[in-house]
Tab-separated table of C-alpha atoms in Angstrom:
chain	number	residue	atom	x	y	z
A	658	UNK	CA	59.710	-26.853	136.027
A	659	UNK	CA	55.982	-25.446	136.342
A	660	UNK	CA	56.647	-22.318	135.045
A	661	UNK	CA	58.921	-23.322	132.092
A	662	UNK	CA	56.148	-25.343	131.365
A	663	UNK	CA	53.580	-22.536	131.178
A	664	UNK	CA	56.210	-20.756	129.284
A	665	UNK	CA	56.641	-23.413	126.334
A	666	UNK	CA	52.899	-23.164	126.809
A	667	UNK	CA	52.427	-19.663	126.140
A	668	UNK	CA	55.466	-19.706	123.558
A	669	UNK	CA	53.318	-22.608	121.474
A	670	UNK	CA	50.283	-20.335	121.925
A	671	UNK	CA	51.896	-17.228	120.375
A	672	UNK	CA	53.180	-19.266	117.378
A	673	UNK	CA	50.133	-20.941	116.528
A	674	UNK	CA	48.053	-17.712	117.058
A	675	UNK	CA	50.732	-16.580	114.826
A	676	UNK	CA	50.792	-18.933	112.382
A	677	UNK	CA	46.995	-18.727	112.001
A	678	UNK	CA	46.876	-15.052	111.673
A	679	UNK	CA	49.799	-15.119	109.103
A	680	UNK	CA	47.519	-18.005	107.622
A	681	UNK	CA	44.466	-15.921	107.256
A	682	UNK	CA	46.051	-12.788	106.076
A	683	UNK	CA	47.571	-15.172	103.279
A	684	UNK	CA	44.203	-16.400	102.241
A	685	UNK	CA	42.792	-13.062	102.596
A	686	UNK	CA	45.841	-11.535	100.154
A	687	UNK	CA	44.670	-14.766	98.005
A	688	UNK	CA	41.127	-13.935	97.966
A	689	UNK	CA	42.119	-10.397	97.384
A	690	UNK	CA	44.202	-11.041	93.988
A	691	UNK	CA	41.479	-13.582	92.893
A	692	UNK	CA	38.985	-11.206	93.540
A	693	UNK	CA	41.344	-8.114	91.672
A	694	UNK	CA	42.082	-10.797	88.736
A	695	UNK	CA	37.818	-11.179	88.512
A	696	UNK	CA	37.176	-7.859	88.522
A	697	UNK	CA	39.571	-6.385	85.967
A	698	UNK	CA	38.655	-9.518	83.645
A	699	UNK	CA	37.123	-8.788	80.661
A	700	UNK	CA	33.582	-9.926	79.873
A	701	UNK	CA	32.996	-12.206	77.587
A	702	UNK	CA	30.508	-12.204	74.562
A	703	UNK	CA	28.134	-14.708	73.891
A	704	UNK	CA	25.855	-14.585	70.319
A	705	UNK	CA	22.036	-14.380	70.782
A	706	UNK	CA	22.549	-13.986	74.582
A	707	UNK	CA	21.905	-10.347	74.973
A	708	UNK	CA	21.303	-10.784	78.823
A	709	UNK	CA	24.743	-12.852	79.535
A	710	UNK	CA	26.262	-10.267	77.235
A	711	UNK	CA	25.118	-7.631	79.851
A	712	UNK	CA	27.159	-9.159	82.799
A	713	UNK	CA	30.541	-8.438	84.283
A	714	UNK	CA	33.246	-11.247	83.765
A	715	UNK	CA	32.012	-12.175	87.542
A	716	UNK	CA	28.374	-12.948	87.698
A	717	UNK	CA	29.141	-14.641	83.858
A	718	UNK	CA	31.310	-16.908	85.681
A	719	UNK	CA	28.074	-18.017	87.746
A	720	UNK	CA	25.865	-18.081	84.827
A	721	UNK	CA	28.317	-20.574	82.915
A	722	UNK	CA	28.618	-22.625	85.783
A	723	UNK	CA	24.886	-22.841	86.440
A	724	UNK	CA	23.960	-23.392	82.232
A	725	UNK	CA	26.836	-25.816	82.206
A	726	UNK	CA	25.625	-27.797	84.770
A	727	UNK	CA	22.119	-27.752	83.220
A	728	UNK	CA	22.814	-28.793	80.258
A	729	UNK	CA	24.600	-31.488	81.585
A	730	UNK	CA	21.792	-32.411	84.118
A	731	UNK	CA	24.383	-32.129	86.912
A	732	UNK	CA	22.656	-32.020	90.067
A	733	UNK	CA	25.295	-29.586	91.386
A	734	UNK	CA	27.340	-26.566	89.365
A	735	UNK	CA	31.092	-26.291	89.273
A	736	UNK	CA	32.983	-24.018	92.281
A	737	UNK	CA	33.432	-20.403	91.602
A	738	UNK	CA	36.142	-18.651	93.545
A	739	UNK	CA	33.951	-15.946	94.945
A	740	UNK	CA	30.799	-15.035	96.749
A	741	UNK	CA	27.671	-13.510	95.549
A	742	UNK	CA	24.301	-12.097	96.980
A	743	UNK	CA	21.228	-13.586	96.685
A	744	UNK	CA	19.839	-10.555	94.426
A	745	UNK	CA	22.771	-11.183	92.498
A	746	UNK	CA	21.873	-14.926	91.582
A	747	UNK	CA	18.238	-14.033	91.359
A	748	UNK	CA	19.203	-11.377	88.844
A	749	UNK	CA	21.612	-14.260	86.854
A	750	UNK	CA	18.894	-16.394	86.603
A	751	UNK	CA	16.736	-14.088	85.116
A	752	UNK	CA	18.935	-13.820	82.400
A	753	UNK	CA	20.125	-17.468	81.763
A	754	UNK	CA	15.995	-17.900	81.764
A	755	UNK	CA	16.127	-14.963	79.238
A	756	UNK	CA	18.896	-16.362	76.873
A	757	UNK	CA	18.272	-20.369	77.268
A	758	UNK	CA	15.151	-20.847	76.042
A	759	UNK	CA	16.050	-24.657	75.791
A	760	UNK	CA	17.037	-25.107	79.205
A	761	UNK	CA	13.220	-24.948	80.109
A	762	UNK	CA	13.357	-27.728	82.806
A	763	UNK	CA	15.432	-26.182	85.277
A	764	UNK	CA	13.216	-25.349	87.945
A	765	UNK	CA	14.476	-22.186	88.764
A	766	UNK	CA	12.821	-21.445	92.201
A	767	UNK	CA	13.962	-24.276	93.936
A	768	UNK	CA	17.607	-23.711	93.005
A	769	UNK	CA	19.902	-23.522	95.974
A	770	UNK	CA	23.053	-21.118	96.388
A	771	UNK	CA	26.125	-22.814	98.759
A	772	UNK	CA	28.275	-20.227	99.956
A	773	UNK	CA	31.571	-20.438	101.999
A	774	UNK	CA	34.092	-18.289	102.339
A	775	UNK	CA	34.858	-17.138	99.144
A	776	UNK	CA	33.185	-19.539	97.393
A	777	UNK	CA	29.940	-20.042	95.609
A	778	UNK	CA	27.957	-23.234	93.736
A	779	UNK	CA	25.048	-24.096	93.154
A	780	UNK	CA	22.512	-26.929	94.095
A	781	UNK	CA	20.666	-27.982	91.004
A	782	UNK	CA	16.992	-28.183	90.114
A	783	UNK	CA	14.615	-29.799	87.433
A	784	UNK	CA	11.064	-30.059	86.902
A	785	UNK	CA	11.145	-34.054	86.756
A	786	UNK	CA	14.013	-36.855	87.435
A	787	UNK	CA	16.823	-37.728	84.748
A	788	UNK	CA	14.834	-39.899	82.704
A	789	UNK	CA	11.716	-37.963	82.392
A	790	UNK	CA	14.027	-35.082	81.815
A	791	UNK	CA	16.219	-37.132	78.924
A	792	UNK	CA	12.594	-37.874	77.309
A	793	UNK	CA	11.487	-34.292	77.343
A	794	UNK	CA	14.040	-33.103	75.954
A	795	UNK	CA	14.092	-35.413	73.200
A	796	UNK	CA	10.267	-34.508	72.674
A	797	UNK	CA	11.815	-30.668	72.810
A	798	UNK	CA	14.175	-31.495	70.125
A	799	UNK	CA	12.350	-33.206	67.268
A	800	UNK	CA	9.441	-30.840	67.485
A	801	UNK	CA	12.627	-28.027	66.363
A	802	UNK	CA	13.681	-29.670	64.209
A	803	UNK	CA	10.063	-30.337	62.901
A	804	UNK	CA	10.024	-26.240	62.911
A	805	UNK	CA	12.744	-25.578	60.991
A	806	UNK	CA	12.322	-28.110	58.563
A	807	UNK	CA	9.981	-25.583	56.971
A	808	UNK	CA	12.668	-23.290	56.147
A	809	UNK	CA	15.744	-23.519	53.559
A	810	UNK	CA	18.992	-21.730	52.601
A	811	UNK	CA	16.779	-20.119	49.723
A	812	UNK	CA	14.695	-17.875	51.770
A	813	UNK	CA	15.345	-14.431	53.333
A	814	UNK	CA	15.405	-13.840	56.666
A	815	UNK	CA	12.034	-11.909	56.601
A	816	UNK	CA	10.504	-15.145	55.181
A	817	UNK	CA	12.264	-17.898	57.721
A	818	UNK	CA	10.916	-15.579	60.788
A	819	UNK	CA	7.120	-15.479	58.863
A	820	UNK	CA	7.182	-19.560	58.819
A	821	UNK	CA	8.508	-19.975	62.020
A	822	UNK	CA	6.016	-17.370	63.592
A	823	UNK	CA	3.178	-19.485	61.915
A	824	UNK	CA	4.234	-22.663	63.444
A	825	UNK	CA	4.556	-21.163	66.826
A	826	UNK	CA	0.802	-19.715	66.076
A	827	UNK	CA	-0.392	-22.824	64.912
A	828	UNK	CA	1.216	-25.092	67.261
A	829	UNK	CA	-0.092	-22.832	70.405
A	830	UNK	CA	-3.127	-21.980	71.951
A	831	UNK	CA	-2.868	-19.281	74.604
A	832	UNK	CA	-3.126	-19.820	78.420
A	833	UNK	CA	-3.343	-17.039	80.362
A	834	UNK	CA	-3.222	-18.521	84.072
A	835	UNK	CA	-2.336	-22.313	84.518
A	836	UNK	CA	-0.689	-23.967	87.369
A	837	UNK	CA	1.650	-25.671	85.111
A	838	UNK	CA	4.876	-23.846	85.181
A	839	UNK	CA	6.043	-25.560	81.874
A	840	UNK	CA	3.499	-23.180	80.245
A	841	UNK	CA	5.945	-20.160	80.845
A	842	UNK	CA	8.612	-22.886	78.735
A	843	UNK	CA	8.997	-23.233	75.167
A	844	UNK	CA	8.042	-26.588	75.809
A	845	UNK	CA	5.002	-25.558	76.839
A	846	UNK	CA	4.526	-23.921	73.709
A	847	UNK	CA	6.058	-26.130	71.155
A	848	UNK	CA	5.663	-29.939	73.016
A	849	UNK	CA	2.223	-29.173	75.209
A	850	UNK	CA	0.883	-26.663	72.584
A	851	UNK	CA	-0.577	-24.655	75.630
A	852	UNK	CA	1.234	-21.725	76.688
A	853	UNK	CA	1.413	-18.016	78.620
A	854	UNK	CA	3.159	-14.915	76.518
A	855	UNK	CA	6.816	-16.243	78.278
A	856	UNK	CA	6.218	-19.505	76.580
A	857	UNK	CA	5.756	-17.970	73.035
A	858	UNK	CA	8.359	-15.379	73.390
A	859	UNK	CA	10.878	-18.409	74.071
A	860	UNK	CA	9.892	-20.678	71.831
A	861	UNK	CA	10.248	-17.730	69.128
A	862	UNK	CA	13.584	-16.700	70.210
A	863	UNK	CA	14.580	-20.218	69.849
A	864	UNK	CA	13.578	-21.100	66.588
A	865	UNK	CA	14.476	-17.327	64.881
A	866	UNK	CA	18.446	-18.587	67.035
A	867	UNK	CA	18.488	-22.078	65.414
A	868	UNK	CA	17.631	-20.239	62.193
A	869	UNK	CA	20.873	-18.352	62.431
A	870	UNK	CA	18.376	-15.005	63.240
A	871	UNK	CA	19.048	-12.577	66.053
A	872	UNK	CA	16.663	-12.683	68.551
A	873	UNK	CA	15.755	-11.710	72.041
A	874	UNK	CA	13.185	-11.360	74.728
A	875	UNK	CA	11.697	-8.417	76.165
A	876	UNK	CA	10.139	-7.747	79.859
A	877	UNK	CA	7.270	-5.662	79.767
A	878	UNK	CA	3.480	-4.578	80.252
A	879	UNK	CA	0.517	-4.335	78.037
A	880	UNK	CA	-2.239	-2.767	78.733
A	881	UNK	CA	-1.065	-2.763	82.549
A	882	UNK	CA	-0.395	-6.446	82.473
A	883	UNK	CA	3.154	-8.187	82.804
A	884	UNK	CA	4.052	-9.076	79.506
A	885	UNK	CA	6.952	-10.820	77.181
A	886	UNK	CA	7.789	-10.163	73.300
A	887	UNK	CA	10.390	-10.740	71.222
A	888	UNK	CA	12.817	-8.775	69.158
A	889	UNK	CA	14.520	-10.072	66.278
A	890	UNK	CA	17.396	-8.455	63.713
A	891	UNK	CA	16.038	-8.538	60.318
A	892	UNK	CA	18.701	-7.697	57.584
A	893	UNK	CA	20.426	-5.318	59.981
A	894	UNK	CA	17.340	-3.908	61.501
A	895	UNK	CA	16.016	-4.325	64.558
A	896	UNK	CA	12.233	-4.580	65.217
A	897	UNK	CA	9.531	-5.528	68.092
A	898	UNK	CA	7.800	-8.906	67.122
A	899	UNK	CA	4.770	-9.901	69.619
A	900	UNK	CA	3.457	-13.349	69.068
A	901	UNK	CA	1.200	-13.712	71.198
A	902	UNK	CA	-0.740	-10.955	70.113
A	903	UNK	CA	-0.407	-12.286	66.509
A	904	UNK	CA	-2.313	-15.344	67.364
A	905	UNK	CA	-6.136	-15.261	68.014
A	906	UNK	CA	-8.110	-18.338	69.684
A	907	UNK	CA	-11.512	-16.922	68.504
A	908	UNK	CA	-13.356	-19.191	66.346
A	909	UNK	CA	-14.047	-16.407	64.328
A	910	UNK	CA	-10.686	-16.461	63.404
A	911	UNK	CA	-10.481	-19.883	62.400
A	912	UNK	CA	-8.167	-20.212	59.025
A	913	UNK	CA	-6.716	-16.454	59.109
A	914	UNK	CA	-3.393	-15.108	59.948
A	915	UNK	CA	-2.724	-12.000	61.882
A	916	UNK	CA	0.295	-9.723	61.597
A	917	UNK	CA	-0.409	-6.554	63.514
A	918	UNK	CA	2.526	-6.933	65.712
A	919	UNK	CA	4.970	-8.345	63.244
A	920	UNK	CA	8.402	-6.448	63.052
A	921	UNK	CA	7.076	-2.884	64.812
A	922	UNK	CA	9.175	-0.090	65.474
A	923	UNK	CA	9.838	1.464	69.300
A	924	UNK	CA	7.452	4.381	68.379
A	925	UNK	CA	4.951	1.772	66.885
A	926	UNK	CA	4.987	-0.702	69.797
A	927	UNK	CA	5.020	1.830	72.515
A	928	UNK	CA	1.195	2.793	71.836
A	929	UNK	CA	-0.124	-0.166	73.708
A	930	UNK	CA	3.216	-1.657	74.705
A	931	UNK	CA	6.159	-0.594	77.414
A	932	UNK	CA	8.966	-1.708	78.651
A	933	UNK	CA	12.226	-0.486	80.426
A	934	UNK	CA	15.751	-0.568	79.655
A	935	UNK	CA	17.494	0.007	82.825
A	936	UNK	CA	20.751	-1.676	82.027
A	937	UNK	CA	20.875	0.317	78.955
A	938	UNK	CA	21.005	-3.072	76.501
A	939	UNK	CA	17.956	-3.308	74.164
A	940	UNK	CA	18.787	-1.803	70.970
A	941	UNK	CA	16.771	1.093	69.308
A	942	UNK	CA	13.725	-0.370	66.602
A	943	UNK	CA	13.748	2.569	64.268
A	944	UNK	CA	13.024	0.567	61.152
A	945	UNK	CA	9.177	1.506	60.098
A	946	UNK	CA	9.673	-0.995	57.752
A	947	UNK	CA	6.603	-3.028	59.057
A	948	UNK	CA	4.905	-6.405	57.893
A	949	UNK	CA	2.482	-4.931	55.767
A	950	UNK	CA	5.118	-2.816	54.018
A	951	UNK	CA	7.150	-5.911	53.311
A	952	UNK	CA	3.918	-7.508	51.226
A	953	UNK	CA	3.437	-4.805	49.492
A	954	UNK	CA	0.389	-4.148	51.493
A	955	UNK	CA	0.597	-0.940	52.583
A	956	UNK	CA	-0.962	2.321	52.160
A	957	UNK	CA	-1.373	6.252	53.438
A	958	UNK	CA	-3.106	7.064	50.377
A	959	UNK	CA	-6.714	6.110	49.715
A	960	UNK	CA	-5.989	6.090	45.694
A	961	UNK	CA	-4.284	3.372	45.966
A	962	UNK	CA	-6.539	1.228	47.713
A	963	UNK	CA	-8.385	-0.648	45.044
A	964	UNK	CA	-5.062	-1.757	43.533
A	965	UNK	CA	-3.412	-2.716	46.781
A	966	UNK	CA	-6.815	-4.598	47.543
A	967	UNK	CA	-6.595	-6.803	43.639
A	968	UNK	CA	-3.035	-7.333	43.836
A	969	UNK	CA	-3.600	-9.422	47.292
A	970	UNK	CA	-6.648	-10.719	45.991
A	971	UNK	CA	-4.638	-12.201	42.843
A	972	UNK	CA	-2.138	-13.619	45.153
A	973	UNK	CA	-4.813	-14.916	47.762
A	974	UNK	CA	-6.680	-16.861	45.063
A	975	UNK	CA	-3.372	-17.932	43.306
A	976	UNK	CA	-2.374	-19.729	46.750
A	977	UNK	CA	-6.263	-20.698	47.649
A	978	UNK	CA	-5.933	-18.785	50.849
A	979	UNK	CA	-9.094	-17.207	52.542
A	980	UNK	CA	-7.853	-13.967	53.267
A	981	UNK	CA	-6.382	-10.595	52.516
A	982	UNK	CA	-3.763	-8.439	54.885
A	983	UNK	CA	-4.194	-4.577	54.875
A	984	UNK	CA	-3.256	-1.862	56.714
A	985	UNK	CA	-4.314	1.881	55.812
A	986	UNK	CA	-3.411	4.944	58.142
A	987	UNK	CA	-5.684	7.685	56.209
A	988	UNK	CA	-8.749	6.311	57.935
A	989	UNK	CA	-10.199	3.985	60.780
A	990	UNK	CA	-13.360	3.365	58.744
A	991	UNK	CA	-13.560	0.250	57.295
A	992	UNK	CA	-17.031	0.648	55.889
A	993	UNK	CA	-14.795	3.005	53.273
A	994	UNK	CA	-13.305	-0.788	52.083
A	995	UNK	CA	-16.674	-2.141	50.418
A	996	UNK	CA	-16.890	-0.180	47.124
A	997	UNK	CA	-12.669	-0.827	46.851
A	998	UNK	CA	-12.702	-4.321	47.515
A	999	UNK	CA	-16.102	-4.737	45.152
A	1000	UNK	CA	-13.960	-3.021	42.333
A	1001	UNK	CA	-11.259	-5.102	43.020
A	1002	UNK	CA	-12.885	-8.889	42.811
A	1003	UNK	CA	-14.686	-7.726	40.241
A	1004	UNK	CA	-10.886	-7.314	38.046
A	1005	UNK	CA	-10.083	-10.545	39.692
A	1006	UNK	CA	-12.996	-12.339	38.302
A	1007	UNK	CA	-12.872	-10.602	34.836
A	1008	UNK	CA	-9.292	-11.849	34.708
A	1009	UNK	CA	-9.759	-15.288	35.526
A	1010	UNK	CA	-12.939	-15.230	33.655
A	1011	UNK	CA	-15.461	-16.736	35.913
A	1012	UNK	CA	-17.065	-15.360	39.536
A	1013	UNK	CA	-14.414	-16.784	41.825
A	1014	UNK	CA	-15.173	-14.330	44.213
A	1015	UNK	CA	-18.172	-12.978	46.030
A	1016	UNK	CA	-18.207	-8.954	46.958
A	1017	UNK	CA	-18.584	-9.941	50.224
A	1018	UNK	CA	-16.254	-9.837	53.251
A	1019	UNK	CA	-15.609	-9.578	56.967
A	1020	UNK	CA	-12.723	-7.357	58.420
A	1021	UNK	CA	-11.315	-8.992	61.806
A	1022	UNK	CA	-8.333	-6.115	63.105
A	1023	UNK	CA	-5.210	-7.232	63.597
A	1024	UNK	CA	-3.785	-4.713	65.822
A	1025	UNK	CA	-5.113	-2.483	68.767
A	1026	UNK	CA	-2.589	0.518	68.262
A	1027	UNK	CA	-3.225	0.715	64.152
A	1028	UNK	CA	-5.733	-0.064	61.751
A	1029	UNK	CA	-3.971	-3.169	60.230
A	1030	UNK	CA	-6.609	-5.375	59.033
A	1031	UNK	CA	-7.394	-9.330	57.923
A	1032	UNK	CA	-9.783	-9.400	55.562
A	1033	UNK	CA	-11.772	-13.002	55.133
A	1034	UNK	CA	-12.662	-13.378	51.602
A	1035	UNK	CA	-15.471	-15.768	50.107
A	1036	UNK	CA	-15.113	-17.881	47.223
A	1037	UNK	CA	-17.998	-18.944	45.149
């Protein structure tokens, strides 16, 4: 009787260490096909996300789950049917932070991946509770809208990027180290008004996307620091845009406009700017077709100076603005200007028949890699 029972005993042993291995070689066939299914999937395409866009089908699948939830203010993302790395989230986050701009209060280094077998979500994150986080993104909202209020159906794309640039400048002072992290945000930029080179480079992006304009960020240095820019598609071309170095805080500067790193080409932007493409994704800027071309204001010959200088005089006194834009490539000298620009107001005043303008005027530069210029003029 002993022994039959040992045998039943062994018997039950060998079918459930059966069953189990049969069970796991199931879920492993499962896992296997899922995984197959994944990989052979084809990725999908997102518009103005030029980071998600650069994904396989898989880590997307993360990436939606983890922008879903965000949006949503879930505190924890949908389950994905597969496993990932921790360099493999860290590099998926970069690129929803990259591409979502408006998701600026997820606090991305306190996000927590939950792995099992075969399985993968993730623990959500924000910068403040549901409410605070409801209000701020309200605040986020109208100040867009605000933004793009100053643009209309009317106006060429060239023209909606040079208003929206503006209100970024004028909205933002720059902050080069701060402990608040929301000054890496758009918010920071747009709502706070403070904000690093990440903080304009989003906001940017955003605004140029809500406008219907291509536009991306871009990870690099300048002048051996970290830096962030933007790129943006103008009427089919693509060309480097860099805010942050468009705006000056000087007091010097008070009431002029910069636009020495306004729509640059690769060669342009790679004298003081670099950056790396290692997945192969950033599109080529071969466009010279700069700012100061677009205004007409433009020049590699020194004859035409004096009529490039009245033209945006006539234009600068017609809108009561208190400067000129220039850029010139047949010399760095800007003492060559004076007897130019004297010539010049002199036809403006002779044509509006009165001294409007004094012969005086102060050259700030615009751009460290090219002798693009704003000139502050004085009216009498």
């Amino acid at each position: 009787m002993k022994k039959k029972i040992i045998r039943y005993s062994l018997y039950l042993l060998f079918f459930i260490i059966l069953v189990t291995a049969v069970s796991i070689c199931v879920i492993k066939i499962k896992h296997k096909l899922i995984d197959n299914e994944i990989a052979s999937a084809k990725p999908d395409t997102q518009v103005y996300s030029i980071y998600y866009n650069s994904l396989t089908y898989r880590e997307q699948l993360l990436y939606n789950a983890v922008t879903y939830a965000a949006s949503e203010h879930h505190e924890m993302s949908s389950v994905i049917d597969s496993e990932y790395s921790m360099e493999e989230f860290q590099d998926i986050l970069s690129c929803i932070r990259a591409d979502r701009p408006d998701l600026f209060y997820i606090d991305y280094d306190a996000l927590v991946l939950h792995k099992r077998t075969h399985q993968t979500k993730v623990e959500m994150k924000y910068i403040a509770d549901g409410k605070k986080m409801r209000e701020m993104c309200r605040e986020y909202e109208k100040v867009v809208e605000k933004a793009l209020e100053g643009i209309n159906d009317s106006m060429s794309d060239f023209e909606k990027e040079l208003v929206l640039c503006h209100y970024v400048t004028d909205k933002c002072t720059y902050s080069a180290v701060s402990a608040d992290e929301l000054e890496n945000t758009a918010y920071g930029a747009l709502v706070l008004g403070r904000a690093s080179c990440d903080g304009y480079a989003f906001a940017v992006k955003d605004l140029l996307n809500k406008a219907f304009i291509e536009s991306f960020v871009i990870y690099g240095k300048a002048k051996d620091n970290e830096h962030v820019w933007n790129m943006v598609n103008i009427d089919g071309e693509y060309y480097h845009l860099d805010v942050t170095w468009n705006d000056s805080d000087n007091k010097a500067d008070d009431g002029l406009r910069f636009h020495g790193y306004f729509n640059l080409s690769d060669e342009k932007i790679k004298l003081d700017h670099h950056f790396k493409d290692e997945k192969d994704i950033i599109p080529k800027a071969d466009s010279d077709n700069c700012y100061y071309k677009s205004i007409d204001c433009y020049t590699e010959d020194e004859e035409e100076l004096e009529e490039i200088l009245f033209n945006a005089l006539c234009k600068s006194v017609e809108e009561e603005r208190e400067y000129i834009e220039l850029e010139y490539i047949f010399s760095k000298e800007n003492t060559l200007l004076k007897p130019y620009f004297t010539n010049a107001a002199d036809r403006v005043n002779e044509l509006y028949g009165e001294d409007i303008l004094y012969n005086s005027f102060n050259v700030r530069p615009a751009a460290d890699n090219s002798n693009a210029i704003t000139i502050r003029i004085f009216y009498n």
